Every structure is written in structure tokens, then in C-alpha cells.
Coordinates of C-alpha atoms in Angstrom, one line a residue:
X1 CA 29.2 -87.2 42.1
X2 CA 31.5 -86.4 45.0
X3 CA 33.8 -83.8 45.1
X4 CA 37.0 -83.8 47.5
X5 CA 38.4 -80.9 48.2
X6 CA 42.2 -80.5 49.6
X7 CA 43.1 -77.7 51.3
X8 CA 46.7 -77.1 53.6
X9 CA 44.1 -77.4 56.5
X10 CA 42.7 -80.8 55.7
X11 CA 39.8 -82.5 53.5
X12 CA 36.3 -81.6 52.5
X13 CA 34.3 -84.0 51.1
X14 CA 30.4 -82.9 49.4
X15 CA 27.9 -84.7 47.0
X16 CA 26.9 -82.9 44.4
X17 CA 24.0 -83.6 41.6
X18 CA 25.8 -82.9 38.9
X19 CA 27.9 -85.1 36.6
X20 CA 31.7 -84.9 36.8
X21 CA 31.7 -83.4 33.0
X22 CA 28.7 -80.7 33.7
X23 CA 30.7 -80.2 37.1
X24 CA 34.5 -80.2 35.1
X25 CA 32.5 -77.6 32.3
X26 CA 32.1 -74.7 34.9
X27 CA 35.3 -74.8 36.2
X28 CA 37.1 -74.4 32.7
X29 CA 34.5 -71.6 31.8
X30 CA 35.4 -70.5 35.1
X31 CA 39.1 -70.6 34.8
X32 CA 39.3 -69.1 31.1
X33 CA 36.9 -66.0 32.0
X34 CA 39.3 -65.3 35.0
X35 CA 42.9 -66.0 33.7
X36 CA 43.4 -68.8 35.7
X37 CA 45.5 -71.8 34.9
X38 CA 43.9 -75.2 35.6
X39 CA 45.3 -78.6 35.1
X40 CA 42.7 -81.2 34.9
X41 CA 43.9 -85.0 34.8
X42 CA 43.0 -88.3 35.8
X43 CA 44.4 -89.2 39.2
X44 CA 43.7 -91.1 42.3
X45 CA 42.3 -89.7 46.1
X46 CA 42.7 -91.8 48.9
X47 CA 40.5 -91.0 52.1
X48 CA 41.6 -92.1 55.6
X49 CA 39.2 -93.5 58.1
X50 CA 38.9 -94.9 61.6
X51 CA 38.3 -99.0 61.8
X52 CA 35.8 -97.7 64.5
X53 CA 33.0 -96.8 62.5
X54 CA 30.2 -98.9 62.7
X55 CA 29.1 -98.3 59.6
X56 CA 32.2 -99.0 58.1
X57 CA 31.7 -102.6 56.8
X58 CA 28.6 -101.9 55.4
X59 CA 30.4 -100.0 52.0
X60 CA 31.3 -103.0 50.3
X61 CA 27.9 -104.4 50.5
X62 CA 26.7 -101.2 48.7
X63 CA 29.5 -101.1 45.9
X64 CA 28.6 -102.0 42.6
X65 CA 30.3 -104.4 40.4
X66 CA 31.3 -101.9 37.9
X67 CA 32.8 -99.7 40.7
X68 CA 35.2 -101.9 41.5
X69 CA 37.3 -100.6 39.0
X70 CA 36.9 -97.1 40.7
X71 CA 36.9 -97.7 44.8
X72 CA 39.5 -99.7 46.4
X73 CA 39.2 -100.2 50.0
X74 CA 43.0 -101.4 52.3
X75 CA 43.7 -102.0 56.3
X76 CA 46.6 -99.3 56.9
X77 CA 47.1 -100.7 60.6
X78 CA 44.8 -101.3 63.6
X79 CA 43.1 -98.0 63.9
X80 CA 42.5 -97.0 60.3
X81 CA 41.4 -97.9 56.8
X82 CA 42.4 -96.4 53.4
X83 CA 39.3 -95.6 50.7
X84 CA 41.3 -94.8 47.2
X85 CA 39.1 -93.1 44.4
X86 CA 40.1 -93.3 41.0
X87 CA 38.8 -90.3 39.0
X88 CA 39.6 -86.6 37.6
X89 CA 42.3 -84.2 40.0
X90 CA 41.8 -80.4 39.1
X91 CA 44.6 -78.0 40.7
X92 CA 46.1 -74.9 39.2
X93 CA 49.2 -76.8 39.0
X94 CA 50.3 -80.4 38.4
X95 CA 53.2 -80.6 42.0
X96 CA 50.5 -78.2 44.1
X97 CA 48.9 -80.6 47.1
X98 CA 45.4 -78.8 47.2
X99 CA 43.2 -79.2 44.5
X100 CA 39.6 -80.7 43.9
X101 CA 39.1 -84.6 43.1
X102 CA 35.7 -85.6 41.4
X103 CA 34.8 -88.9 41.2
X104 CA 30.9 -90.5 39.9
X105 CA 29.9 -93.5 41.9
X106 CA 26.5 -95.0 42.2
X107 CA 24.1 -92.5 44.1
X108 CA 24.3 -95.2 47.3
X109 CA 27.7 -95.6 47.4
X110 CA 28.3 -92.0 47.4
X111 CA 26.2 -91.2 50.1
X112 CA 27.6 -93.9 52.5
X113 CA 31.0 -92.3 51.5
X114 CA 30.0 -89.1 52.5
X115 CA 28.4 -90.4 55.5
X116 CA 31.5 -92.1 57.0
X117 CA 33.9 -89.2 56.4
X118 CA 31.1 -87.4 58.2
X119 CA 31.4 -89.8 60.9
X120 CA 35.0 -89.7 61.0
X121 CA 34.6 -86.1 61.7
X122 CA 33.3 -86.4 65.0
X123 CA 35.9 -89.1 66.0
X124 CA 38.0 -88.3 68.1
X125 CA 41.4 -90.2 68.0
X126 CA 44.0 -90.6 71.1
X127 CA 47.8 -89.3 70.4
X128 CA 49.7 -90.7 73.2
X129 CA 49.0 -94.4 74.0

């Protein structure tokens, strides 16, 4: 499974070994033996990613027929391409911007997911033109 996590500084993305509903589990035992309110709902993530990754084109040829229901991959303009996840959003409240996104995708597909953001990190991208 991989987990996205928003934060007001940016995006963290991790794989993790467990399923979404082991994963989803904690976090309500979590939330109920410390007070906390926690929305969980199904939602969409989108993750944004330079054109100029090599490895880039090599995702589709790794997605799974029945994932295509789940990962949907649009140009945005020259310099960058939009991944959008359908799966679970968890936040302690249903208008708050950071939160975690969990989504289960083949074991391939999520490590070439997690690859490219990697990727991406190191990119470094010009402001002025």
C-alpha cells in the first residue's frame, strides 16, 4: 500500500506492507484511545510530476488492468504530469488540506510510484524562463 501524506509543507509519499484496512484499523484504535476526531472517506490524491523523468513512461507498462479503475495518469502542460489515486483520505476534519491518503495498488506499480516521486525530489525545476 502507499500512504501519502499532506502536510502545509508539501507531500510525503511511503510504501508500506500492510493493507489499507490493517493500516485504517490502527489509526481508529489510535484515534479513539486518544480523543481524537478522525474522518475517514473515500477520496481522490493527485501527485504532480516532471515530464523529465526518464522513468516516467515506463508506469503504464506496469499498471494492471484492474488498476485502471484506481490510477489515472493526465499532461497538465509541457513540464509536468498529473498521477490521480482513487482510494481512502483520513484527516481530523473533512475542509482541513493535510491529512493521509492510502491507496493498494499492485506491489510493482507501487514501487515505481514511489520511485518517481523519489526522483522528482531531486529535480530541480527553473522559476524564471
Amino acid at each position: 500500500m502507499l500512504k501519502v501524506a499532506y502536510t502545509e509543507s508539501g507531500l510525503h509519499i511511503e510504501r508500506l506492507n500492510q493493507s489499507v484496512e490493517e493500516w485504517i484499523s490502527l489509526r481508529v484504535v489510535l484515534a479513539l484511545r486518544t480523543n481524537r476526531r478522525l474522518m475517514v472517506e473515500h477520496g481522490r490524491a493527485s501527485i504532480l510530476l516532471p515530464m523529465s523523468l526518464p522513468s516516467l513512461p515506463s508506469l503504464e507498462t506496469y499498471l494492471k488492468p484492474e488498476e485502471v479503475e484506481t490510477i489515472a495518469i493526465s499532461i497538465c502542460d509541457d513540464e509536468f504530469v498529473e498521477i490521480s489515486l482513487q482510494g481512502i483520505w483520513i484527516s481530523s476534519c473533512m475542509s482541513e488540506a493535510e491529512g493521509m491518503f492510502v491507496v493498494a495498488l499492485s506491489p510493482r506499480t507501487e514501487l515505481v510510484l514511489l520511485q518517481l516521486w523519489q526522483a522528482s525530489q531531486t529535480c530541480t525545476f527553473p522559476i524564471w524562463r
